[in-house]
Amino acid sequence: MKTYNPYNNVLRVVEQAASILGYVPSDYEAIKYPERELKVSIPVEMDDGTVRVFEGFRVQHSTSRGPAKGGIRFHHDVNIEEVKALAAWMTFKCAVVNIPFGGGKGGVICDPSQLSEKELRSITRRFTAAIFPLIGPEQDIPAPDVGTNAAVMGWMMDTFSMMNGHSVTGVVTGKPIELGGALGRSEATGRGVMFTAKNILHKMNICEKGTAAVVQGMGNVGSVSAKLLHQCGMKIIAVSDVSGGIYHKDGLDIPDILDYLAKDRKNLLKDYKANGIQYITNQELLELDTTLLVPAALENQINEENAANIKAKVIVEAANGPVTIEADEILRQKGIVVVPDILANAGGVVVSYFEWVQNIQSVSWTEDYINQQLKDIMDNAFQSVWNISEEKQLPLRTGAYLIAVKRVVESKKARGIWP
Ligand SMILES: NC(=O)c1ccc[n+]([C@@H]2O[C@H](COP(=O)([O-])OP(=O)(O)OC[C@H]3O[C@@H](n4cnc5c(N)ncnc54)[C@H](O)[C@@H]3O)[C@@H](O)[C@H]2O)c1
């Protein structure tokens, strides 16, 4: 198997879209390179009195359509190539849903499950100080991603504000509601996944009631996706987390599983007990016989090694980059429809955009209003991607990139190369 480099994955998809659009290389040369990559060292005094130094990154892929926007990942495997890819996906995600942001991403190599809250807070504050010159409401606006949450965003906002001498709520999104967080933000990515799943099932003439679905990953995105798909009447036959998966052919009790996971952030599915469930591996979960598969964990989950074994009719990419470019082709030949990440999981950044708009205007919107605006944006973006893909007889991923790359390239052309 080839070494997986997610940034090369992005470049290949972008180059393919640019060539279909008829661009010459100099039209899109600049978007092949991130605008900025910052690597920082984060010394932290641990609870036992020792000092550990963590490595962190912030990458701004593009700011041509607006400030860089994208999450912060705390994970033991995060690396610069992954952060570059995640930053680029943000650029094209913001473009496909047409919100006025570019793309950025950050990460710290650490395992939050092995850290106390005090250690996590110290890492967050020192990391924020280290990337301070790059971030700000008009420059670059972080948000939660794998291993980070609203509490981490609250500490980032506080650190940035302390260093500025006044409160700056718009520097991060996904904050606690008390600090200007948007109502519905914590559920927004999963809600967008649910809207997207309904849209694609509708186009494929599949009724969602009783339809089998599988969700990989039960973090922020996966758990909300599972909850909302279950509420739509779908039969969630399997879910998983880093410890493995659980399966029941007649459908799992999703509210009970969510209660169990919410009780303690250290609870894992391998220790969940219920009548009739089977414990399976993440690999077995991906290969289950299901109508809908929602990978909501990490990238590179469906690749050339297992793509031939996938039995789902449709995959909605809730995670970023869960299907590799090689797997995409195998799935296409098998007739499996893939709704790409830059469209399917854009709900989070759309509501982050609403949060930022509210923060910079000092206004607040109701949750119903936010959810309705989110639905409108997700439905319109889905329809545009569907239309162009149908018209050109191309996979939905290519369709999404045709729209996104065109918006980014045209913004760059309109601005020109400085100086
Ligand atoms: N949080 C957001 O708003 C947001 C928005 C858009 C996209 N995403 C993407 O969605 C994905 C999940 O993000 P999240 O915020 O839910 O993260 P999270 O940290 O809340 O949850 C991650 C989940 O994946 C599981 N997991 C970790 N490693 C795994 C492995 N090797 N196999 C199976 N499961 C594993 C974890 O146990 C956990 O259940 C990521 O790709 C992220 O970039 C997140």
mmCIF file of N, CA, C and O and ligand atoms in Angstrom, residues 73 86 93 105 144-147 185 189 216-222 241-242 282 296-298 301 318-320 345, ligand 1:
data_model
loop_
_atom_site.group_PDB
_atom_site.id
_atom_site.type_symbol
_atom_site.label_atom_id
_atom_site.label_comp_id
_atom_site.label_asym_id
_atom_site.label_seq_id
_atom_site.Cartn_x
_atom_site.Cartn_y
_atom_site.Cartn_z
ATOM 1 N N ARG A 73 -6.989 20.572 16.263
ATOM 2 C CA ARG A 73 -7.035 19.132 16.574
ATOM 3 C C ARG A 73 -6.021 18.808 17.665
ATOM 4 O O ARG A 73 -4.849 19.156 17.518
ATOM 5 N N LEU A 86 -6.082 19.385 6.082
ATOM 6 C CA LEU A 86 -7.304 19.838 6.757
ATOM 7 C C LEU A 86 -7.550 21.324 6.484
ATOM 8 O O LEU A 86 -8.691 21.759 6.308
ATOM 9 N N LYS A 93 -14.268 23.847 1.478
ATOM 10 C CA LYS A 93 -15.555 23.688 2.177
ATOM 11 C C LYS A 93 -16.269 25.040 2.283
ATOM 12 O O LYS A 93 -17.454 25.159 1.973
ATOM 13 N N LYS A 105 -6.159 25.500 9.696
ATOM 14 C CA LYS A 105 -6.308 24.395 10.641
ATOM 15 C C LYS A 105 -5.131 24.408 11.586
ATOM 16 O O LYS A 105 -4.050 24.920 11.242
ATOM 17 N N PRO A 144 -13.440 24.157 17.227
ATOM 18 C CA PRO A 144 -13.123 22.804 17.704
ATOM 19 C C PRO A 144 -12.940 21.808 16.554
ATOM 20 O O PRO A 144 -13.508 21.978 15.468
ATOM 21 N N ASP A 145 -12.146 20.791 16.800
ATOM 22 C CA ASP A 145 -12.025 19.643 15.897
ATOM 23 C C ASP A 145 -11.790 18.426 16.796
ATOM 24 O O ASP A 145 -12.105 18.483 17.994
ATOM 25 N N VAL A 146 -11.220 17.379 16.254
ATOM 26 C CA VAL A 146 -11.005 16.162 17.036
ATOM 27 C C VAL A 146 -10.208 16.488 18.308
ATOM 28 O O VAL A 146 -9.166 17.150 18.243
ATOM 29 N N GLY A 147 -10.706 16.064 19.452
ATOM 30 C CA GLY A 147 -9.996 16.225 20.721
ATOM 31 C C GLY A 147 -10.145 17.586 21.369
ATOM 32 O O GLY A 147 -9.597 17.813 22.448
ATOM 33 N N ARG A 185 -24.452 25.458 17.715
ATOM 34 C CA ARG A 185 -23.145 25.199 17.097
ATOM 35 C C ARG A 185 -22.625 23.799 17.411
ATOM 36 O O ARG A 185 -22.075 23.122 16.543
ATOM 37 N N THR A 189 -22.537 20.395 12.937
ATOM 38 C CA THR A 189 -21.929 19.527 11.926
ATOM 39 C C THR A 189 -22.797 18.282 11.727
ATOM 40 O O THR A 189 -23.115 17.900 10.595
ATOM 41 N N GLN A 216 -19.426 5.571 12.051
ATOM 42 C CA GLN A 216 -18.105 5.343 12.660
ATOM 43 C C GLN A 216 -17.661 6.604 13.391
ATOM 44 O O GLN A 216 -17.600 7.680 12.799
ATOM 45 N N GLY A 217 -17.319 6.469 14.696
ATOM 46 C CA GLY A 217 -16.915 7.643 15.484
ATOM 47 C C GLY A 217 -18.121 8.155 16.250
ATOM 48 O O GLY A 217 -19.170 8.404 15.651
ATOM 49 N N MET A 218 -17.994 8.260 17.573
ATOM 50 C CA MET A 218 -19.125 8.775 18.370
ATOM 51 C C MET A 218 -18.674 9.991 19.168
ATOM 52 O O MET A 218 -18.976 10.157 20.350
ATOM 53 N N GLY A 219 -17.918 10.870 18.517
ATOM 54 C CA GLY A 219 -17.524 12.124 19.138
ATOM 55 C C GLY A 219 -18.573 13.174 18.831
ATOM 56 O O GLY A 219 -19.761 12.862 18.633
ATOM 57 N N ASN A 220 -18.141 14.419 18.751
ATOM 58 C CA ASN A 220 -19.084 15.508 18.508
ATOM 59 C C ASN A 220 -19.915 15.238 17.249
ATOM 60 O O ASN A 220 -21.144 15.268 17.272
ATOM 61 N N VAL A 221 -19.249 14.949 16.144
ATOM 62 C CA VAL A 221 -19.950 14.829 14.857
ATOM 63 C C VAL A 221 -20.743 13.522 14.772
ATOM 64 O O VAL A 221 -21.929 13.512 14.408
ATOM 65 N N GLY A 222 -20.094 12.409 15.120
ATOM 66 C CA GLY A 222 -20.749 11.106 14.985
ATOM 67 C C GLY A 222 -21.941 10.952 15.902
ATOM 68 O O GLY A 222 -22.991 10.441 15.489
ATOM 69 N N ASP A 241 -16.321 3.756 18.320
ATOM 70 C CA ASP A 241 -15.367 4.800 18.706
ATOM 71 C C ASP A 241 -13.983 4.186 18.623
ATOM 72 O O ASP A 241 -13.824 3.105 18.023
ATOM 73 N N VAL A 242 -13.012 4.834 19.233
ATOM 74 C CA VAL A 242 -11.637 4.359 19.104
ATOM 75 C C VAL A 242 -11.465 2.949 19.700
ATOM 76 O O VAL A 242 -10.578 2.198 19.289
ATOM 77 N N ASN A 282 -13.608 -1.745 14.180
ATOM 78 C CA ASN A 282 -13.925 -0.639 13.261
ATOM 79 C C ASN A 282 -13.891 -1.104 11.813
ATOM 80 O O ASN A 282 -14.665 -0.643 10.977
ATOM 81 N N ALA A 296 -17.365 9.101 10.635
ATOM 82 C CA ALA A 296 -17.318 10.379 11.377
ATOM 83 C C ALA A 296 -16.168 10.364 12.374
ATOM 84 O O ALA A 296 -16.297 10.889 13.485
ATOM 85 N N ALA A 297 -15.042 9.717 12.008
ATOM 86 C CA ALA A 297 -13.912 9.643 12.946
ATOM 87 C C ALA A 297 -12.710 10.403 12.386
ATOM 88 O O ALA A 297 -12.510 11.574 12.699
ATOM 89 N N LEU A 298 -11.951 9.728 11.530
ATOM 90 C CA LEU A 298 -10.708 10.330 11.040
ATOM 91 C C LEU A 298 -10.564 10.085 9.542
ATOM 92 O O LEU A 298 -11.368 9.368 8.941
ATOM 93 N N GLN A 301 -9.942 6.091 6.341
ATOM 94 C CA GLN A 301 -10.608 4.910 6.902
ATOM 95 C C GLN A 301 -11.016 3.932 5.805
ATOM 96 O O GLN A 301 -10.998 2.727 5.987
ATOM 97 N N ALA A 318 -18.838 12.376 6.973
ATOM 98 C CA ALA A 318 -18.951 13.320 8.083
ATOM 99 C C ALA A 318 -17.574 13.746 8.569
ATOM 100 O O ALA A 318 -17.367 14.883 8.986
ATOM 101 N N ALA A 319 -16.610 12.831 8.537
ATOM 102 C CA ALA A 319 -15.222 13.177 8.872
ATOM 103 C C ALA A 319 -14.595 13.888 7.678
ATOM 104 O O ALA A 319 -15.153 13.887 6.577
ATOM 105 N N ASN A 320 -13.424 14.470 7.901
ATOM 106 C CA ASN A 320 -12.660 15.035 6.788
ATOM 107 C C ASN A 320 -11.765 13.948 6.206
ATOM 108 O O ASN A 320 -11.017 13.305 6.960
ATOM 109 N N ASN A 345 -19.947 17.771 5.683
ATOM 110 C CA ASN A 345 -19.702 18.185 7.073
ATOM 111 C C ASN A 345 -19.543 19.703 7.213
ATOM 112 O O ASN A 345 -19.025 20.185 8.218
HETATM 113 N N1 LIG B 1 -16.212 19.168 15.285
HETATM 114 C C1 LIG B 1 -16.646 19.705 14.165
HETATM 115 O O1 LIG B 1 -17.431 20.656 14.186
HETATM 116 C C2 LIG B 1 -16.223 19.153 12.829
HETATM 117 C C3 LIG B 1 -16.646 19.836 11.672
HETATM 118 C C4 LIG B 1 -16.349 19.290 10.424
HETATM 119 C C5 LIG B 1 -15.629 18.122 10.335
HETATM 120 N N2 LIG B 1 -15.208 17.487 11.471
HETATM 121 C C6 LIG B 1 -14.476 16.237 11.310
HETATM 122 O O2 LIG B 1 -15.248 15.166 11.851
HETATM 123 C C7 LIG B 1 -14.381 14.149 12.354
HETATM 124 C C8 LIG B 1 -14.691 13.890 13.828
HETATM 125 O O3 LIG B 1 -14.532 15.111 14.554
HETATM 126 P P1 LIG B 1 -15.164 15.313 16.021
HETATM 127 O O4 LIG B 1 -15.150 16.776 16.273
HETATM 128 O O5 LIG B 1 -16.427 14.542 16.128
HETATM 129 O O6 LIG B 1 -14.033 14.651 16.927
HETATM 130 P P2 LIG B 1 -14.185 14.027 18.386
HETATM 131 O O7 LIG B 1 -12.851 14.061 19.002
HETATM 132 O O8 LIG B 1 -15.324 14.673 19.113
HETATM 133 O O9 LIG B 1 -14.604 12.505 18.089
HETATM 134 C C9 LIG B 1 -13.815 11.604 17.357
HETATM 135 C C10 LIG B 1 -14.453 10.221 17.463
HETATM 136 O O10 LIG B 1 -13.704 9.303 16.648
HETATM 137 C C11 LIG B 1 -13.310 8.194 17.436
HETATM 138 N N3 LIG B 1 -12.039 7.680 16.922
HETATM 139 C C12 LIG B 1 -10.794 8.203 17.103
HETATM 140 N N4 LIG B 1 -9.894 7.439 16.477
HETATM 141 C C13 LIG B 1 -10.582 6.436 15.894
HETATM 142 C C14 LIG B 1 -10.215 5.323 15.102
HETATM 143 N N5 LIG B 1 -8.924 5.087 14.799
HETATM 144 N N6 LIG B 1 -11.187 4.500 14.652
HETATM 145 C C15 LIG B 1 -12.482 4.750 14.960
HETATM 146 N N7 LIG B 1 -12.892 5.774 15.699
HETATM 147 C C16 LIG B 1 -11.949 6.594 16.164
HETATM 148 C C17 LIG B 1 -13.200 8.724 18.852
HETATM 149 O O11 LIG B 1 -13.268 7.679 19.815
HETATM 150 C C18 LIG B 1 -14.410 9.648 18.873
HETATM 151 O O12 LIG B 1 -15.585 8.883 19.100
HETATM 152 C C19 LIG B 1 -12.958 14.655 12.063
HETATM 153 O O13 LIG B 1 -12.571 14.187 10.788
HETATM 154 C C20 LIG B 1 -13.134 16.164 12.013
HETATM 155 O O14 LIG B 1 -12.111 16.814 11.296
HETATM 156 C C21 LIG B 1 -15.485 17.977 12.713
#
